[in-house]
């Protein structure tokens, strides 16, 4: 009988998933874990066939965990279960080798269908999500916290990436050219960029160049 483990840091969600999945008679549900490190340790002791993996977890997030799982547990099926629906992120998850990607607001029958198909060796990705155009950086709250950027600074980075001048940015945001220049200096300092080329490289790497 296939064994499934849930990795998520929200207990209410875990309990809801266990309730839904317990309806499947041909699936054994292992004790859940709350972060990537716990998941890796658990799999070392008790192998599983499939994992439902959250992306935004403490200690070791889902993306880093996925990379470890694909390296150390190559036969494990990994289905991402998250609130993030940005196509850019989903494409990255695909490249990292995940077998499926589900949103947490999906109906229960979708979850069951995805698990069944992935266990059969198929992939399960929601094409309707992938077709949506959304190039905003994923994990936006964590992203801004990591680089200590404000929403206004992220907005200005996007406009710099579009090759707008400080004057044009100021006119668009209804702030002075001097204020824009101040923001630019602060951004460069926070990102440790020596010039605009470095700032543009950062924008491209984090999905801000075309946002």
Tab-separated table of C-alpha atoms in Angstrom:
chain	number	residue	atom	x	y	z
A	1	UNK	CA	0.000	0.000	0.000
A	2	UNK	CA	1.421	3.421	-0.977
A	3	UNK	CA	2.485	5.653	1.897
A	4	UNK	CA	1.841	9.406	1.932
A	5	UNK	CA	3.305	12.084	4.188
A	6	UNK	CA	2.143	15.685	4.578
A	7	UNK	CA	4.654	18.503	5.124
A	8	UNK	CA	2.936	21.738	6.179
A	9	UNK	CA	3.194	24.140	9.117
A	10	UNK	CA	-0.547	24.744	9.520
A	11	UNK	CA	-2.129	22.172	11.814
A	12	UNK	CA	-5.733	22.892	10.807
A	13	UNK	CA	-4.883	22.286	7.165
A	14	UNK	CA	-3.085	19.060	8.028
A	15	UNK	CA	-6.104	17.787	9.944
A	16	UNK	CA	-8.366	18.667	7.028
A	17	UNK	CA	-6.117	16.845	4.552
A	18	UNK	CA	-5.940	13.758	6.736
A	19	UNK	CA	-9.732	13.742	6.994
A	20	UNK	CA	-10.075	13.891	3.207
A	21	UNK	CA	-7.343	11.380	2.441
A	22	UNK	CA	-8.550	8.884	5.037
A	23	UNK	CA	-11.439	8.220	2.644
A	24	UNK	CA	-8.928	6.552	0.318
A	25	UNK	CA	-8.715	2.909	1.410
A	26	UNK	CA	-5.613	2.159	-0.651
A	27	UNK	CA	-3.385	4.847	0.905
A	28	UNK	CA	-1.507	4.832	4.213
A	29	UNK	CA	-1.026	8.263	5.792
A	30	UNK	CA	2.143	8.680	7.840
A	31	UNK	CA	2.601	11.112	10.721
A	32	UNK	CA	2.739	14.663	9.299
A	33	UNK	CA	5.695	17.035	9.670
A	34	UNK	CA	5.899	20.833	9.909
A	35	UNK	CA	9.036	21.760	7.962
A	36	UNK	CA	11.567	20.491	5.445
A	37	UNK	CA	14.111	19.317	7.985
A	38	UNK	CA	11.518	17.202	9.801
A	39	UNK	CA	10.397	15.777	6.462
A	40	UNK	CA	13.893	14.692	5.448
A	41	UNK	CA	14.512	13.126	8.850
A	42	UNK	CA	11.173	11.322	8.748
A	43	UNK	CA	11.764	9.936	5.242
A	44	UNK	CA	15.181	8.650	6.313
A	45	UNK	CA	13.528	6.606	9.053
A	46	UNK	CA	10.253	5.714	7.327
A	47	UNK	CA	10.260	5.759	3.499
A	48	UNK	CA	7.164	7.084	1.737
A	49	UNK	CA	5.898	6.923	-1.826
A	50	UNK	CA	4.434	10.419	-2.098
A	51	UNK	CA	4.602	13.693	-0.202
A	52	UNK	CA	2.273	16.694	-0.151
A	53	UNK	CA	4.745	19.549	0.244
A	54	UNK	CA	3.983	23.132	1.265
A	55	UNK	CA	6.288	25.835	-0.092
A	56	UNK	CA	6.253	28.420	2.675
A	57	UNK	CA	7.605	26.558	5.714
A	58	UNK	CA	10.043	27.549	8.484
A	59	UNK	CA	13.670	26.338	8.768
A	60	UNK	CA	13.774	24.858	5.258
A	61	UNK	CA	11.267	26.103	2.692
A	62	UNK	CA	9.568	23.961	0.098
A	63	UNK	CA	11.785	24.858	-2.856
A	64	UNK	CA	15.008	23.984	-1.000
A	65	UNK	CA	13.353	20.863	0.390
A	66	UNK	CA	12.249	19.807	-3.093
A	67	UNK	CA	15.828	20.031	-4.345
A	68	UNK	CA	17.021	17.780	-1.505
A	69	UNK	CA	14.202	15.285	-2.060
A	70	UNK	CA	14.900	14.926	-5.762
A	71	UNK	CA	18.576	14.343	-4.993
A	72	UNK	CA	18.332	12.022	-1.983
A	73	UNK	CA	14.956	10.326	-2.551
A	74	UNK	CA	14.710	9.993	-6.356
A	75	UNK	CA	11.800	7.524	-6.245
A	76	UNK	CA	9.642	9.742	-4.035
A	77	UNK	CA	6.706	11.451	-5.749
A	78	UNK	CA	6.425	15.128	-4.770
A	79	UNK	CA	3.182	17.096	-5.085
A	80	UNK	CA	3.366	20.766	-4.153
A	81	UNK	CA	0.341	22.025	-2.201
A	82	UNK	CA	0.396	25.796	-1.822
A	83	UNK	CA	-1.442	29.116	-1.999
A	84	UNK	CA	0.967	30.546	-4.581
A	85	UNK	CA	-0.347	30.453	-8.152
A	86	UNK	CA	2.264	32.447	-10.086
A	87	UNK	CA	3.115	30.712	-13.394
A	88	UNK	CA	6.765	31.727	-13.004
A	89	UNK	CA	6.984	29.804	-9.744
A	90	UNK	CA	5.162	26.786	-11.162
A	91	UNK	CA	7.609	26.603	-14.062
A	92	UNK	CA	10.516	26.662	-11.608
A	93	UNK	CA	8.903	23.876	-9.582
A	94	UNK	CA	8.536	21.845	-12.782
A	95	UNK	CA	12.214	22.285	-13.598
A	96	UNK	CA	13.160	21.148	-10.096
A	97	UNK	CA	11.378	17.873	-10.742
A	98	UNK	CA	8.092	18.024	-8.854
A	99	UNK	CA	5.423	15.604	-10.033
A	100	UNK	CA	2.421	17.806	-9.301
A	101	UNK	CA	1.269	21.260	-8.235
A	102	UNK	CA	-2.017	21.971	-6.457
A	103	UNK	CA	-3.545	25.055	-4.907
A	104	UNK	CA	-4.822	24.763	-1.350
A	105	UNK	CA	-8.233	26.014	-2.415
A	106	UNK	CA	-8.679	23.088	-4.829
A	107	UNK	CA	-11.721	20.875	-4.235
A	108	UNK	CA	-11.108	17.551	-2.489
A	109	UNK	CA	-11.803	15.485	-5.613
A	110	UNK	CA	-8.983	17.318	-7.411
A	111	UNK	CA	-6.600	16.430	-4.592
A	112	UNK	CA	-7.598	12.761	-4.725
A	113	UNK	CA	-7.334	12.693	-8.513
A	114	UNK	CA	-3.898	14.315	-8.453
A	115	UNK	CA	-2.562	11.811	-5.926
A	116	UNK	CA	-3.941	8.868	-7.905
A	117	UNK	CA	-2.420	10.087	-11.173
A	118	UNK	CA	0.969	10.921	-9.671
A	119	UNK	CA	1.168	7.491	-8.018
A	120	UNK	CA	0.528	5.969	-11.461
A	121	UNK	CA	3.537	7.823	-12.820
A	122	UNK	CA	1.724	10.779	-14.381
A	123	UNK	CA	2.306	14.498	-13.778
A	124	UNK	CA	-0.426	16.774	-12.445
A	125	UNK	CA	-0.151	20.509	-13.125
A	126	UNK	CA	-3.081	22.902	-13.462
A	127	UNK	CA	-2.945	24.317	-16.993
A	128	UNK	CA	-5.486	27.009	-16.125
A	129	UNK	CA	-3.057	28.461	-13.592
A	130	UNK	CA	-0.124	28.219	-15.979
A	131	UNK	CA	-2.046	30.138	-18.642
A	132	UNK	CA	-2.550	33.151	-16.401
A	133	UNK	CA	-0.105	36.009	-16.897
A	134	UNK	CA	1.432	37.006	-13.609
A	135	UNK	CA	5.115	37.814	-13.463
A	136	UNK	CA	5.134	39.231	-9.954
A	137	UNK	CA	7.851	37.842	-7.676
A	138	UNK	CA	6.634	34.885	-5.674
A	139	UNK	CA	6.736	34.832	-1.889
A	140	UNK	CA	6.409	38.628	-2.123
A	141	UNK	CA	6.294	39.174	1.657
A	142	UNK	CA	9.315	36.970	2.254
A	143	UNK	CA	11.003	38.496	-0.795
A	144	UNK	CA	10.704	42.052	0.535
A	145	UNK	CA	11.714	40.976	4.031
A	146	UNK	CA	14.798	39.173	2.718
A	147	UNK	CA	16.084	42.217	0.859
A	148	UNK	CA	14.560	44.771	3.266
A	149	UNK	CA	12.714	46.414	0.383
A	150	UNK	CA	9.524	48.438	0.647
A	151	UNK	CA	6.630	48.072	-1.801
A	152	UNK	CA	7.529	51.469	-3.256
A	153	UNK	CA	11.134	50.354	-3.804
A	154	UNK	CA	9.990	47.174	-5.573
A	155	UNK	CA	7.747	49.339	-7.737
A	156	UNK	CA	10.667	51.590	-8.624
A	157	UNK	CA	12.908	48.611	-9.456
A	158	UNK	CA	10.274	47.460	-11.944
A	159	UNK	CA	10.182	50.906	-13.553
A	160	UNK	CA	13.971	51.147	-13.719
A	161	UNK	CA	13.966	47.766	-15.452
A	162	UNK	CA	11.645	49.306	-18.049
A	163	UNK	CA	14.365	51.933	-18.646
A	164	UNK	CA	12.355	54.842	-17.261
A	165	UNK	CA	14.325	57.842	-16.050
A	166	UNK	CA	14.030	59.222	-12.513
A	167	UNK	CA	11.954	62.088	-13.909
A	168	UNK	CA	9.582	59.703	-15.713
A	169	UNK	CA	9.277	57.518	-12.622
A	170	UNK	CA	8.513	60.563	-10.492
A	171	UNK	CA	5.817	61.756	-12.877
A	172	UNK	CA	4.240	58.299	-12.949
A	173	UNK	CA	4.231	57.939	-9.149
A	174	UNK	CA	3.436	61.606	-8.455
A	175	UNK	CA	6.619	62.129	-6.450
A	176	UNK	CA	9.585	64.407	-7.042
A	177	UNK	CA	12.612	63.446	-9.101
A	178	UNK	CA	14.719	64.030	-5.978
A	179	UNK	CA	12.619	61.492	-4.032
A	180	UNK	CA	13.059	58.935	-6.800
A	181	UNK	CA	16.827	59.501	-6.743
A	182	UNK	CA	16.810	58.953	-2.979
A	183	UNK	CA	14.892	55.714	-3.424
A	184	UNK	CA	17.373	54.592	-6.080
A	185	UNK	CA	20.325	55.194	-3.768
A	186	UNK	CA	18.620	53.275	-0.960
A	187	UNK	CA	17.795	50.388	-3.295
A	188	UNK	CA	21.370	50.189	-4.589
A	189	UNK	CA	22.675	50.146	-1.023
A	190	UNK	CA	20.250	47.444	0.136
A	191	UNK	CA	21.023	45.219	-2.861
A	192	UNK	CA	24.739	45.996	-2.767
A	193	UNK	CA	24.570	47.036	-6.430
A	194	UNK	CA	27.374	49.251	-7.697
A	195	UNK	CA	25.556	50.439	-10.812
A	196	UNK	CA	22.341	50.221	-12.812
A	197	UNK	CA	23.596	47.112	-14.629
A	198	UNK	CA	23.733	45.267	-11.307
A	199	UNK	CA	20.229	46.460	-10.494
A	200	UNK	CA	18.924	45.265	-13.857
A	201	UNK	CA	20.544	41.866	-13.289
A	202	UNK	CA	18.759	41.610	-9.946
A	203	UNK	CA	15.445	42.569	-11.572
A	204	UNK	CA	15.804	39.879	-14.233
A	205	UNK	CA	16.799	37.208	-11.720
A	206	UNK	CA	13.750	37.880	-9.550
A	207	UNK	CA	11.069	38.285	-12.197
A	208	UNK	CA	10.841	42.074	-11.933
A	209	UNK	CA	12.146	42.995	-15.367
A	210	UNK	CA	8.894	42.159	-17.185
A	211	UNK	CA	6.490	42.684	-14.280
